[in-house]
Every structure is written in structure tokens, then in C-alpha cells.
Amino acid sequence: MKQLKKANGKKQQKKPISAEKSEEAMIGGIIEGSPDAVGVAVLRLACGCRKMAAVDKEGEPASKVIIYRDNSLNVCDQCKEDDGAYIRVRESFIHWIEPAPEPERQEIIAGKVFGTVPTH
Ligand SMILES: [Zn+2]
């Protein structure tokens, strides 16, 4: 089903989130190992751990899901238990590889990647 709804002609402006320095290093490594990637989905968990995965132009995973914690060898106990459950995702965004896909394409990919993630 295709939905192209226009919300009163007003476009919802979301403030773009960008990668932090420590995340950029991780993103760079993921991109290097994922030749099909057009971007890297970054999920910031409430506990402080990060979950990342490369996505291809169809919005399919282009790498393994990586979960890590800054300055730590291991993720926290909670993540060990639930593998970084979506319910604990605090922020999520896609870091696009330059040149980034067209905005329409970005929306399709983001919808596919985050489609199952509850937004609040
Ligand atoms: Zn954690």
C-alpha cells in the first residue's frame, strides 16, 4: 500500500541529528566493510550503548548489527540481556554517505529501517 499523504501542506521539520565524534569513527569502520551501504543507521540507547548497522539503497541491512559501548569492551548488562531492545532506543538517525541519496529515497530507506521502531 502506497501512502502519499500531505499533512495540510505543512512539512514536518525534524531537527537532524548528527553523529558524534566517537560515533563517526565507528561509522567509518562500518562503511569500509560494507561496499553496498548508502548510510549507517545509528540507534542511541537509553543506557548509553549504541547500535549501528549499514543499510543499502533499498533499506536492507548491508552489514551486521553492531552494538557497542564507548570506552568499554563490553556493552552494559541490560544490553547483554536484551541485545539493545528497540524499546530502549532514545534517538535514531541515519548517517548518510556522501553523496547522500535524494530526500525521497532517504525517506523510503528511513521508513524501512525505523518502520518498526516506536517513535515518541
Ligand atoms: Zn546498554
Tab-separated table of C-alpha atoms and ligand atoms in Angstrom:
chain	number	residue	atom	x	y	z
A	1	MET	CA	0.000	0.000	0.000
A	2	LYS	CA	1.328	3.349	-1.019
A	3	GLN	CA	0.642	6.299	1.158
A	4	LEU	CA	1.447	9.759	-0.016
A	5	LYS	CA	-0.307	11.890	2.486
A	6	LYS	CA	0.299	15.564	2.718
A	7	ALA	CA	-0.244	16.900	6.201
A	8	ASN	CA	-2.011	20.163	5.461
A	9	GLY	CA	0.759	21.104	3.112
A	10	LYS	CA	2.982	21.592	6.081
A	11	LYS	CA	6.144	19.629	6.166
A	12	GLN	CA	7.222	18.353	9.498
A	13	GLN	CA	10.650	19.704	10.205
A	14	LYS	CA	12.688	17.382	12.270
A	15	LYS	CA	15.931	18.649	13.625
A	16	PRO	CA	18.575	16.484	12.076
A	17	ILE	CA	20.723	14.584	14.494
A	18	SER	CA	24.320	14.189	13.501
A	19	ALA	CA	26.944	11.741	14.574
A	20	GLU	CA	29.194	12.452	17.488
A	21	LYS	CA	32.950	12.182	17.111
A	22	SER	CA	33.150	8.770	18.736
A	23	GLU	CA	30.296	7.521	16.575
A	24	GLU	CA	31.930	8.817	13.411
A	25	ALA	CA	34.909	6.541	13.906
A	26	MET	CA	32.615	3.555	14.284
A	27	ILE	CA	30.519	4.610	11.286
A	28	GLY	CA	33.669	4.941	9.192
A	29	GLY	CA	34.662	1.390	10.032
A	30	ILE	CA	31.213	0.031	9.185
A	31	ILE	CA	31.163	1.849	5.843
A	32	GLU	CA	34.571	0.484	4.935
A	33	GLY	CA	33.342	-3.055	5.407
A	34	SER	CA	30.039	-2.503	3.591
A	35	PRO	CA	30.516	-1.657	-0.080
A	36	ASP	CA	26.754	-1.605	-0.737
A	37	ALA	CA	25.975	0.801	2.061
A	38	VAL	CA	24.427	4.201	1.368
A	39	GLY	CA	24.267	5.028	5.047
A	40	VAL	CA	24.563	3.761	8.572
A	41	ALA	CA	21.600	3.566	10.915
A	42	VAL	CA	22.568	4.728	14.389
A	43	LEU	CA	20.460	3.889	17.409
A	44	ARG	CA	21.322	5.557	20.685
A	45	LEU	CA	20.068	3.521	23.575
A	46	ALA	CA	18.928	4.995	26.857
A	47	CYS	CA	21.680	3.092	28.677
A	48	GLY	CA	24.371	4.820	26.614
A	49	CYS	CA	25.232	1.917	24.331
A	50	ARG	CA	24.996	2.312	20.576
A	51	LYS	CA	23.581	0.063	17.946
A	52	MET	CA	24.614	0.535	14.330
A	53	ALA	CA	24.097	-1.180	11.016
A	54	ALA	CA	24.807	-0.218	7.433
A	55	VAL	CA	21.829	-0.012	5.085
A	56	ASP	CA	21.780	-0.299	1.309
A	57	LYS	CA	19.771	1.829	-1.133
A	58	GLU	CA	16.719	-0.405	-0.724
A	59	GLY	CA	16.734	-0.001	3.038
A	60	GLU	CA	18.014	-3.515	3.572
A	61	PRO	CA	20.768	-4.240	6.070
A	62	ALA	CA	24.173	-4.041	4.416
A	63	SER	CA	26.164	-5.173	7.442
A	64	LYS	CA	25.830	-6.981	10.705
A	65	VAL	CA	24.230	-5.077	13.538
A	66	ILE	CA	26.972	-3.783	15.767
A	67	ILE	CA	26.360	-2.945	19.356
A	68	TYR	CA	28.987	-1.282	21.462
A	69	ARG	CA	29.606	0.987	24.371
A	70	ASP	CA	32.015	3.891	24.334
A	71	ASN	CA	35.279	3.392	26.205
A	72	SER	CA	34.252	-0.074	27.197
A	73	LEU	CA	34.995	-3.534	25.920
A	74	ASN	CA	31.533	-4.766	26.657
A	75	VAL	CA	28.025	-3.441	26.357
A	76	CYS	CA	26.087	-2.964	29.581
A	77	ASP	CA	24.342	-5.796	31.391
A	78	GLN	CA	20.959	-4.747	30.127
A	79	CYS	CA	22.093	-4.875	26.519
A	80	LYS	CA	23.681	-8.251	27.107
A	81	GLU	CA	20.297	-9.421	28.205
A	82	ASP	CA	18.004	-7.894	25.583
A	83	ASP	CA	20.536	-7.127	22.838
A	84	GLY	CA	19.681	-3.440	22.850
A	85	ALA	CA	15.914	-3.706	22.605
A	86	TYR	CA	14.173	-1.151	20.402
A	87	ILE	CA	12.018	-0.069	23.279
A	88	ARG	CA	15.087	1.459	24.903
A	89	VAL	CA	16.159	3.431	21.838
A	90	ARG	CA	16.390	7.082	22.761
A	91	GLU	CA	17.437	8.552	19.435
A	92	SER	CA	17.824	7.138	15.990
A	93	PHE	CA	19.024	8.538	12.714
A	94	ILE	CA	20.781	7.537	9.555
A	95	HIS	CA	24.218	8.854	8.811
A	96	TRP	CA	24.259	9.166	5.008
A	97	ILE	CA	27.354	8.549	2.993
A	98	GLU	CA	28.148	11.447	0.667
A	99	PRO	CA	26.670	11.987	-1.797
A	100	ALA	CA	23.513	11.279	0.178
A	101	PRO	CA	20.526	9.805	-1.669
A	102	GLU	CA	17.668	12.074	-2.721
A	103	PRO	CA	15.329	13.129	0.098
A	104	GLU	CA	12.549	10.857	-1.225
A	105	ARG	CA	14.890	7.919	-1.228
A	106	GLN	CA	16.110	8.812	2.253
A	107	GLU	CA	12.539	8.754	3.498
A	108	ILE	CA	11.880	5.362	1.965
A	109	ILE	CA	15.019	3.923	3.495
A	110	ALA	CA	14.398	5.503	6.891
A	111	GLY	CA	10.811	4.248	6.832
A	112	LYS	CA	12.006	0.752	6.164
A	113	VAL	CA	14.781	0.841	8.722
A	114	PHE	CA	12.858	2.543	11.502
A	115	GLY	CA	9.391	1.447	10.454
A	116	THR	CA	9.090	-0.937	13.344
A	117	VAL	CA	10.581	1.400	15.896
A	118	PRO	CA	8.085	3.158	18.119
A	119	THR	CA	8.532	6.900	17.890
A	120	HIS	CA	7.783	9.036	20.840
B	1	ZN	ZN	23.423	-0.879	27.105
